[in-house]
Amino acid sequence: MLAPTEDGDGVTRPAWAPREVDIDRPSAARVYDYYLGGSHNFAVDREMARQAIADWPDLPRIMQGNRAFMRRAVRYCAALGIDQFLDVGSGIPTAGNVHEVARLENPDARVVYVDVDPVAVAHSVALLADDDRTGVVQADFSDVDAVLGDPVTRGILDLGRPVAFLAVALLHFVPDTRAPRDVIGRYRDALAPGSHLVLSHATADGVPERAVDHVALYRRTDTPMSMRPHAEVLRFFDGFSLVEPGLVWFSLWRPDHPVGEGAERLPGYAGVGRRD
Amino acid sequence: MPPPGPPGPVRRAGEPAAPAVAKADPEADPEVASAVVELSAEDDAAVEVLAREWADEVEGTSYVPMGSDELVEYLTEISVDLVGALRTRPARTAAGHDAGRRLVHAHFTGPSTVERTLMLLGARLPELLGEDLREDVLALVGALAAGYATTLRDRTLDEQEAIRRAVIVARHQTEQALHASEARFRAMFYEAAIGIGLGDMQGRIVEVNPALTQMFGYTAQEMRRLTVGELAHPEDLPSVWVLYERLLAGELDNFRIEKRFYRKDGEEIICNLTLSLVRDERGRPSYQVAMLEDVTERHELQSHLEYQAYHDTLTTLPNRALFSDRVDRIFSTTPAGSTRRVGLCFLDLDGFKAVNDSLGHEVGDSMLQAVADRLAEQAADGELVARMGGDEFVVLVENSRGVEQLVDLAERVLAALAEPLELAGQELAVSASIGIVERPVVGGDASELMRAADITLYSAKADGRGRWALHDPHRDEAEITRFALSAAMPTAIEREEFFVLYQPLVSMADHGMRGVEALVRWHHPRLGVLGPGRFIGLAEETGAIVALGHWVLRRACRDARRWYDEFGDDAPFVSVNVAPRQLHELSLLADVEAVLAETGLPARLLQIELTERALTTDEGAPLKTLDGLRALGVRIAIDDFGTGYSSLSYLRTLPVDVIKLDGSFGERLRAEDVSDIVDERIVGTLVDLGHALGMTVCAEGVETSAQAGRLRRLGCDEGQGWLFAAALPREDIGDVLRDPDAPTWPGPRAVDGRATSSAP
Ligand SMILES: C[S@@+](CC[C@H](N)C(=O)[O-])C[C@H]1O[C@@H](n2cnc3c(N)ncnc32)[C@H](O)[C@@H]1O
């Protein structure tokens, strides 16, 4: 599905060679911003996003569904008393960011945002400059030591206490060649008991043709996509106990109101697991 | 979150449940915020209906961070303000502007959100509040559109500016990171201990690092004027340049070789060279990178170590390892049909141990060095001189022209060594024995060659000093047995494989037994009983004689003590042979004393027999030992007298009690009629001389009664030989003593298959 050479350049690119800031290529973060109605994007991003929406008109709704799940999950964790959040693949800040949502429950909530996209990170830094209970780290999800060892992370989070670890709409940008399950396992081992994994993931389940085109579009970006079936997504929760209702379509995860038919129209799996 | 409020006065802008983003609204019109309008119950109901319909219309048209209840509530607040504005007189239609702004603030940025909002408000507000308000509604909705558009435009511009600024920051950071990494690269290039050079595809050297310039002794500028081709070395294998051509052609991405180079000063260095091809984005070869590691020192060290492994430090000659390698190679590389011959001279210095012992190791070492030099001088091309260890040397002739070449070489070597050496201010004579082996290569092997050389050297030594011996395959068997015996001897002594026989020494007057000579035998587990001729010589060479002699002494003294216990004054004395080597052991005197004490044998019943040679070759220490023995009361006898070179006058100076005339003197006196008067005269003179010095004279090898008669008449006191008795076991001696008048003594007994009367 993915040509290995297109697997970002993170694998072969040595640590000292910085990632290029290339705004002639679409970026997943900015395309996503466009889906959500933001303007933190450029013509290339919009062009790709428009084409994606033309192919698959439900996309904006799917993204909204993902975002809504994240919001409910963050509130769920905060209600459990978790006041530390590590949001990996946080993207470009938009309405309803994790710290804003969390602080509705707990005004002292602390959040570290991590993304590999330098522009998304620079924007996050600018936006959060005055908030000393949030921090931003530019790092690759796979580089567990860089994420957890960054002084910003260390300064804001106390890894001795439970953390909500968010990998929301992230792992479909991490191909199997980079062993995302092992990486999650390493985060799991580093997190204190009582921590939670908040995860959502794109899937081709139920929409195979659409997904093929969609994946093809993302080869234009630095972060091509890997859709995964339910069983594979479930394996990311190895070592976590899934909370009710388990790994389900976005909109079925603890909805505010009972949801009628058609949850599968917004394909994408969501779940929250607890590290015991 | 509370559901939309009950009918009644509503003012919800300050309520905590408002969506986070919309919560603080700095641009809120203070006029609007302060204008609290009381709504009627009907209007409240209208607000509720409107907000619900509105929420239904727009849900999902934009991403807003709200749940559906929050959405309804947010729209209810706006609806309250809109209805309130319409109820104000004159209608405050500008409130529409604020509503549009609030929609954008809540992130209702989707185009269909505003479309559906305008349609809904335009249609439903007049229906709910009264058709008379249609004009006002139109104005209100227009204001909402304007407020929405203005705010969205601002928001869009802000976001665009924010993201562009983010790009600039990110680029700046990337540049800084690039800068840092370039600096790191530069540092790596300049500080690297390994030499790095960059060349273009024409072979011109473009860039070099300091390590490389140091390695080659050129400045960077000078190096940049060079081409790769100019770094060729005459010893480069052609394959090196083939690899290079293939790399330039793009057929090879890199290769690694060891290569010699010349420095600017002409000195040679050896480098591990890794050459890599660098391609451009399209995969075309664009330049070459060379990495060089100077391994000259490592090479030198290695050859030094190799030299050490294969050379003897004292003499600098090749050592055994190198020699063995060469020999192995000769046998492994010579093809089956070859007529090639190999030869070697195996050489060992005579009496080297004595030099070491008496003059010290330093002189010994100098002697070995001097000998090594002389050997090296004699070796021609194709002849390898090596030191095998100790005082053993070898000259290997890898392609022998025949035995003559080897014999010639051996003689040259012996001649070269015949010149005395000038060492430590004195002239020292040195001699060597050489074993020569010469044979075809095919059909043999290295270990067999070495064994033959060993054996042959051994024979040469047995032949005497300063000789060479040529390998004789027939001699091997005997030699091998000798080796086996000498190797087995120490354990054989421990295991008591030796035993002692006693040959009576009788009075010539009455043939009564006066004493016995102890004669040692070896009951070898495989070879049977061996006489002393088979092993005494070996024991002397190996030094085992000391232990063996001591064992015999104790055995003999114990047996003699038993006879003494049984026969008292009639008991025979026992005569024990002592080898020259034992005589030189400082402990001999003490040993004898200890054995006498241990066995309780009176000293006068012990006689020590020495060969004439043992007494004459050395002075000093042995004489002292002899004096000591005599002081104990032990008698000293000279064995085999007359075979040595000692002058008769010398005899008088020796502390000796008995002379035993060698059997050869008596030989010609054996026959019935003896014509040679000379022999009789000589024996007579010796007897007289002995007597004149107060010594007892004993004749060995008495075999006939005629002989015995003559010897008695010539004055011999004692006799020994088959005529009287062969060597007998201890028990037989007892029997004889108990019954001295028995008709015959147990006759010549073939205990070892060959009765002997000879010493020891
Ligand atoms: C679709 S966005 C998700 C944003 C946010 N988590 C959400 O769900 O609303 C995915 C983000 O993941 C980031 N991303 C992709 N691969 C990543 C990686 N290997 N490490 C860190 N971030 C990555 C992208 O840059 C992008 O910003």
Tab-separated table of C-alpha atoms in Angstrom, chain A:
chain	number	residue	atom	x	y	z
A	1	MET	CA	0.000	0.000	0.000
A	2	LEU	CA	2.750	2.413	0.857
A	3	ALA	CA	5.992	2.659	-1.006
A	4	PRO	CA	8.695	2.383	1.634
A	5	THR	CA	10.541	5.389	0.240
A	6	GLU	CA	7.508	7.455	0.993
A	7	ASP	CA	7.474	6.441	4.581
A	8	GLY	CA	8.270	9.944	5.719
A	9	ASP	CA	11.986	10.362	5.866
A	10	GLY	CA	12.108	9.933	9.573
A	11	VAL	CA	13.515	6.443	9.372
A	12	THR	CA	16.630	7.184	7.397
A	13	ARG	CA	17.009	10.833	8.189
A	14	PRO	CA	19.693	11.185	10.882
A	15	ALA	CA	18.922	13.198	13.976
A	16	TRP	CA	21.118	16.090	12.898
A	17	ALA	CA	19.389	16.649	9.576
A	18	PRO	CA	16.301	18.736	10.372
A	19	ARG	CA	13.004	18.119	8.660
A	20	GLU	CA	12.543	20.504	5.766
A	21	VAL	CA	9.750	23.049	5.960
A	22	ASP	CA	8.214	22.432	2.595
A	23	ILE	CA	4.946	24.274	2.091
A	24	ASP	CA	4.742	23.130	-1.499
A	25	ARG	CA	3.608	19.787	-0.201
A	26	PRO	CA	0.363	19.319	1.637
A	27	SER	CA	0.653	18.511	5.306
A	28	ALA	CA	-1.688	16.243	7.203
A	29	ALA	CA	-1.967	18.785	9.986
A	30	ARG	CA	-3.010	21.631	7.697
A	31	VAL	CA	-5.327	19.522	5.562
A	32	TYR	CA	-7.014	18.424	8.748
A	33	ASP	CA	-7.338	22.023	9.804
A	34	TYR	CA	-9.121	22.725	6.550
A	35	TYR	CA	-11.532	19.828	7.033
A	36	LEU	CA	-12.399	21.399	10.347
A	37	GLY	CA	-13.102	24.754	8.738
A	38	GLY	CA	-9.844	26.426	9.752
A	39	SER	CA	-7.659	28.697	7.681
A	40	HIS	CA	-4.336	27.524	8.992
A	41	ASN	CA	-3.540	26.135	5.579
A	42	PHE	CA	-2.176	26.886	2.171
A	43	ALA	CA	-3.342	26.446	-1.369
A	44	VAL	CA	-1.737	23.002	-1.709
A	45	ASP	CA	-3.460	21.846	1.440
A	46	ARG	CA	-6.813	23.182	0.356
A	47	GLU	CA	-6.478	21.708	-3.072
A	48	MET	CA	-5.828	18.294	-1.643
A	49	ALA	CA	-8.557	18.659	0.961
A	50	ARG	CA	-11.119	19.769	-1.617
A	51	GLN	CA	-10.326	16.829	-3.762
A	52	ALA	CA	-10.614	14.512	-0.786
A	53	ILE	CA	-13.978	15.960	0.114
A	54	ALA	CA	-15.133	15.732	-3.479
A	55	ASP	CA	-14.238	12.018	-3.402
A	56	TRP	CA	-15.737	11.513	0.011
A	57	PRO	CA	-18.189	14.202	1.066
A	58	ASP	CA	-18.539	12.759	4.567
A	59	LEU	CA	-14.930	13.594	5.427
A	60	PRO	CA	-15.572	16.838	7.322
A	61	ARG	CA	-18.190	15.057	9.362
A	62	ILE	CA	-15.814	12.197	10.045
A	63	MET	CA	-13.237	14.667	11.315
A	64	GLN	CA	-15.865	16.354	13.432
A	65	GLY	CA	-16.817	12.957	14.797
A	66	ASN	CA	-13.182	12.330	15.713
A	67	ARG	CA	-12.875	15.702	17.337
A	68	ALA	CA	-16.100	15.177	19.255
A	69	PHE	CA	-14.829	11.836	20.506
A	70	MET	CA	-11.637	13.469	21.672
A	71	ARG	CA	-13.624	16.060	23.526
A	72	ARG	CA	-15.764	13.473	25.305
A	73	ALA	CA	-12.757	11.304	26.099
A	74	VAL	CA	-10.771	14.192	27.550
A	75	ARG	CA	-13.701	15.163	29.741
A	76	TYR	CA	-14.063	11.519	30.750
A	77	CYS	CA	-10.422	11.336	31.843
A	78	ALA	CA	-10.540	14.686	33.577
A	79	ALA	CA	-13.665	13.568	35.429
A	80	LEU	CA	-11.681	10.559	36.659
A	81	GLY	CA	-9.308	13.045	38.238
A	82	ILE	CA	-6.582	12.898	35.637
A	83	ASP	CA	-5.074	16.331	35.328
A	84	GLN	CA	-2.126	15.607	33.011
A	85	PHE	CA	-2.442	15.108	29.272
A	86	LEU	CA	0.124	14.120	26.711
A	87	ASP	CA	-1.334	14.768	23.267
A	88	VAL	CA	0.851	13.191	20.614
A	89	GLY	CA	0.084	14.153	17.016
A	90	SER	CA	-1.765	17.166	18.336
A	91	GLY	CA	-1.842	18.987	15.016
A	92	ILE	CA	-2.645	22.642	14.557
A	93	PRO	CA	-4.526	24.147	17.471
A	94	THR	CA	-8.084	24.885	16.599
A	95	ALA	CA	-11.288	25.302	18.506
A	96	GLY	CA	-11.667	23.000	21.493
A	97	ASN	CA	-8.068	22.090	22.186
A	98	VAL	CA	-7.246	19.526	24.823
A	99	HIS	CA	-6.256	22.002	27.520
A	100	GLU	CA	-9.434	24.020	26.977
A	101	VAL	CA	-11.642	20.979	27.200
A	102	ALA	CA	-9.811	19.529	30.176
A	103	ARG	CA	-9.980	22.773	32.075
A	104	LEU	CA	-13.767	22.753	31.846
A	105	GLU	CA	-13.511	19.912	34.352
A	106	ASN	CA	-10.281	20.842	36.072
A	107	PRO	CA	-8.897	24.374	35.701
A	108	ASP	CA	-5.433	23.166	36.727
A	109	ALA	CA	-5.077	20.598	33.973
A	110	ARG	CA	-1.612	20.463	32.383
A	111	VAL	CA	-1.077	19.495	28.778
A	112	VAL	CA	1.929	18.738	26.587
A	113	TYR	CA	1.333	18.845	22.859
A	114	VAL	CA	3.638	16.838	20.608
A	115	ASP	CA	3.761	16.880	16.845
A	116	VAL	CA	6.315	16.087	14.205
A	117	ASP	CA	5.150	18.872	11.891
A	118	PRO	CA	7.398	21.897	12.492
A	119	VAL	CA	4.775	24.378	11.336
A	120	ALA	CA	2.098	22.923	13.577
A	121	VAL	CA	4.570	23.053	16.432
A	122	ALA	CA	5.646	26.629	15.755
A	123	HIS	CA	2.034	27.708	15.651
A	124	SER	CA	1.231	25.865	18.870
A	125	VAL	CA	4.197	27.479	20.581
A	126	ALA	CA	3.054	30.949	19.508
A	127	LEU	CA	-0.478	30.316	20.649
A	128	LEU	CA	0.420	28.835	24.023
A	129	ALA	CA	3.349	31.090	24.834
A	130	ASP	CA	1.617	32.633	27.817
A	131	ASP	CA	0.269	29.435	29.314
A	132	ASP	CA	2.846	27.911	31.610
A	133	ARG	CA	0.792	24.807	32.248
A	134	THR	CA	0.989	23.773	28.635
A	135	GLY	CA	4.030	22.965	26.577
A	136	VAL	CA	4.869	21.978	23.039
A	137	VAL	CA	7.439	19.463	21.844
A	138	GLN	CA	8.524	18.778	18.316
A	139	ALA	CA	9.232	15.094	18.125
A	140	ASP	CA	8.313	11.964	16.332
A	141	PHE	CA	5.878	9.702	18.126
A	142	SER	CA	8.223	6.747	17.527
A	143	ASP	CA	11.025	8.430	19.407
A	144	VAL	CA	9.730	7.651	22.869
A	145	ASP	CA	12.821	8.962	24.601
A	146	ALA	CA	12.656	12.272	22.761
A	147	VAL	CA	8.999	12.696	23.698
A	148	LEU	CA	9.223	11.662	27.327
A	149	GLY	CA	12.723	12.978	27.918
A	150	ASP	CA	12.179	16.444	26.484
A	151	PRO	CA	12.695	19.101	29.153
A	152	VAL	CA	9.312	20.555	28.273
A	153	THR	CA	7.605	17.242	28.959
A	154	ARG	CA	9.603	16.772	32.136
A	155	GLY	CA	8.804	20.290	33.270
A	156	ILE	CA	5.068	20.067	32.821
A	157	LEU	CA	4.160	16.462	33.461
A	158	ASP	CA	4.872	14.294	36.449
A	159	LEU	CA	5.227	10.855	34.906
A	160	GLY	CA	5.024	9.335	38.357
A	161	ARG	CA	1.322	10.147	38.355
A	162	PRO	CA	-1.393	9.059	35.918
A	163	VAL	CA	-1.391	10.724	32.525
A	164	ALA	CA	-3.937	10.651	29.738
A	165	PHE	CA	-1.938	9.695	26.665
A	166	LEU	CA	-3.701	10.845	23.510
A	167	ALA	CA	-2.993	9.260	20.167
A	168	VAL	CA	-6.010	10.691	18.450
A	169	ALA	CA	-6.073	10.366	14.680
A	170	LEU	CA	-2.335	9.723	14.860
A	171	LEU	CA	-1.515	6.069	14.387
A	172	HIS	CA	-2.906	5.809	10.860
A	173	PHE	CA	0.058	8.032	9.999
A	174	VAL	CA	2.501	5.488	11.464
A	175	PRO	CA	3.086	2.524	9.144
A	176	ASP	CA	3.718	-1.010	10.381
A	177	THR	CA	7.374	-0.725	9.359
A	178	ARG	CA	7.795	1.553	12.355
A	179	ALA	CA	6.152	-0.920	14.713
A	180	PRO	CA	3.649	1.475	16.293
A	181	ARG	CA	2.371	-1.237	18.620
A	182	ASP	CA	5.810	-1.653	20.160
A	183	VAL	CA	6.086	2.095	20.497
A	184	ILE	CA	2.765	2.298	22.308
A	185	GLY	CA	4.025	-0.519	24.500
A	186	ARG	CA	7.038	1.541	25.446
A	187	TYR	CA	4.890	4.512	26.379
A	188	ARG	CA	2.692	2.160	28.361
A	189	ASP	CA	5.683	0.885	30.297
A	190	ALA	CA	6.775	4.429	31.037
A	191	LEU	CA	3.396	5.609	32.277
A	192	ALA	CA	2.166	5.317	35.845
A	193	PRO	CA	-0.647	2.896	36.639
A	194	GLY	CA	-3.985	4.648	36.325
A	195	SER	CA	-2.856	6.341	33.112
A	196	HIS	CA	-5.208	6.152	30.135
A	197	LEU	CA	-4.699	5.676	26.453
A	198	VAL	CA	-7.105	7.731	24.330
A	199	LEU	CA	-6.955	6.500	20.788
A	200	SER	CA	-8.793	6.986	17.533
A	201	HIS	CA	-7.847	5.511	14.211
A	202	ALA	CA	-8.994	5.712	10.601
A	203	THR	CA	-10.234	2.514	9.037
A	204	ALA	CA	-11.313	1.192	5.681
A	205	ASP	CA	-13.766	-1.141	7.397
A	206	GLY	CA	-17.068	-0.649	5.590
A	207	VAL	CA	-15.669	1.869	3.094
A	208	PRO	CA	-12.968	-0.002	1.199
A	209	GLU	CA	-13.100	1.926	-2.113
A	210	ARG	CA	-13.255	5.352	-0.579
A	211	ALA	CA	-10.358	4.512	1.693
A	212	VAL	CA	-8.149	3.461	-1.207
A	213	ASP	CA	-8.497	6.833	-2.920
A	214	HIS	CA	-8.061	8.610	0.335
A	215	VAL	CA	-4.868	6.786	1.209
A	216	ALA	CA	-3.580	7.517	-2.277
A	217	LEU	CA	-4.100	11.237	-1.744
A	218	TYR	CA	-2.082	11.206	1.439
A	219	ARG	CA	0.981	9.957	-0.414
A	220	ARG	CA	1.443	13.596	-1.320
A	221	THR	CA	2.205	14.380	2.309
A	222	ASP	CA	5.107	13.602	4.586
A	223	THR	CA	2.822	11.349	6.574
A	224	PRO	CA	1.134	8.778	4.367
A	225	MET	CA	-1.740	6.838	5.824
A	226	SER	CA	-2.240	3.259	6.942
A	227	MET	CA	-5.841	2.377	7.570
A	228	ARG	CA	-6.240	-0.545	9.945
A	229	PRO	CA	-9.098	-2.969	10.605
A	230	HIS	CA	-10.761	-3.263	13.995
A	231	ALA	CA	-8.693	-6.221	15.155
A	232	GLU	CA	-5.436	-4.440	14.465
A	233	VAL	CA	-6.482	-1.244	16.147
A	234	LEU	CA	-7.570	-3.292	19.127
A	235	ARG	CA	-4.021	-4.639	19.509
A	236	PHE	CA	-2.831	-1.128	20.347
A	237	PHE	CA	-4.638	-1.581	23.637
A	238	ASP	CA	-2.489	-4.569	24.616
A	239	GLY	CA	-1.672	-4.063	28.253
A	240	PHE	CA	-4.574	-1.653	28.763
A	241	SER	CA	-8.071	-2.456	29.969
A	242	LEU	CA	-10.568	-0.961	27.534
A	243	VAL	CA	-13.235	1.037	29.289
A	244	GLU	CA	-16.858	0.742	28.219
A	245	PRO	CA	-17.998	0.614	25.479
A	246	GLY	CA	-14.698	-0.705	24.111
A	247	LEU	CA	-13.323	0.063	20.664
A	248	VAL	CA	-16.255	1.415	18.657
A	249	TRP	CA	-17.179	3.874	15.898
A	250	PHE	CA	-16.376	7.418	17.010
A	251	SER	CA	-19.950	8.469	17.616
A	252	LEU	CA	-20.791	5.408	19.687
A	253	TRP	CA	-18.159	6.129	22.281
A	254	ARG	CA	-20.083	7.438	25.299
A	255	PRO	CA	-22.311	9.812	23.284
A	256	ASP	CA	-24.084	12.686	25.044
A	257	HIS	CA	-27.386	11.432	23.690
A	258	PRO	CA	-28.411	8.022	22.432
A	259	VAL	CA	-27.311	7.700	18.817
A	260	GLY	CA	-29.628	6.274	16.238
A	261	GLU	CA	-28.753	4.437	13.052
A	262	GLY	CA	-25.838	5.232	10.833
A	263	ALA	CA	-22.871	5.470	13.169
A	264	GLU	CA	-20.835	3.585	10.527
A	265	ARG	CA	-21.296	6.488	8.146
A	266	LEU	CA	-18.476	8.093	10.086
A	267	PRO	CA	-15.942	5.262	9.944
A	268	GLY	CA	-13.125	5.452	12.423
A	269	TYR	CA	-12.500	3.617	15.671
A	270	ALA	CA	-12.297	5.177	19.074
A	271	GLY	CA	-11.484	3.768	22.455
A	272	VAL	CA	-10.041	4.507	25.852
A	273	GLY	CA	-7.948	2.047	27.840
A	274	ARG	CA	-6.657	2.095	31.338
A	275	ARG	CA	-3.169	1.027	32.292
A	276	ASP	CA	-3.514	-0.964	35.501
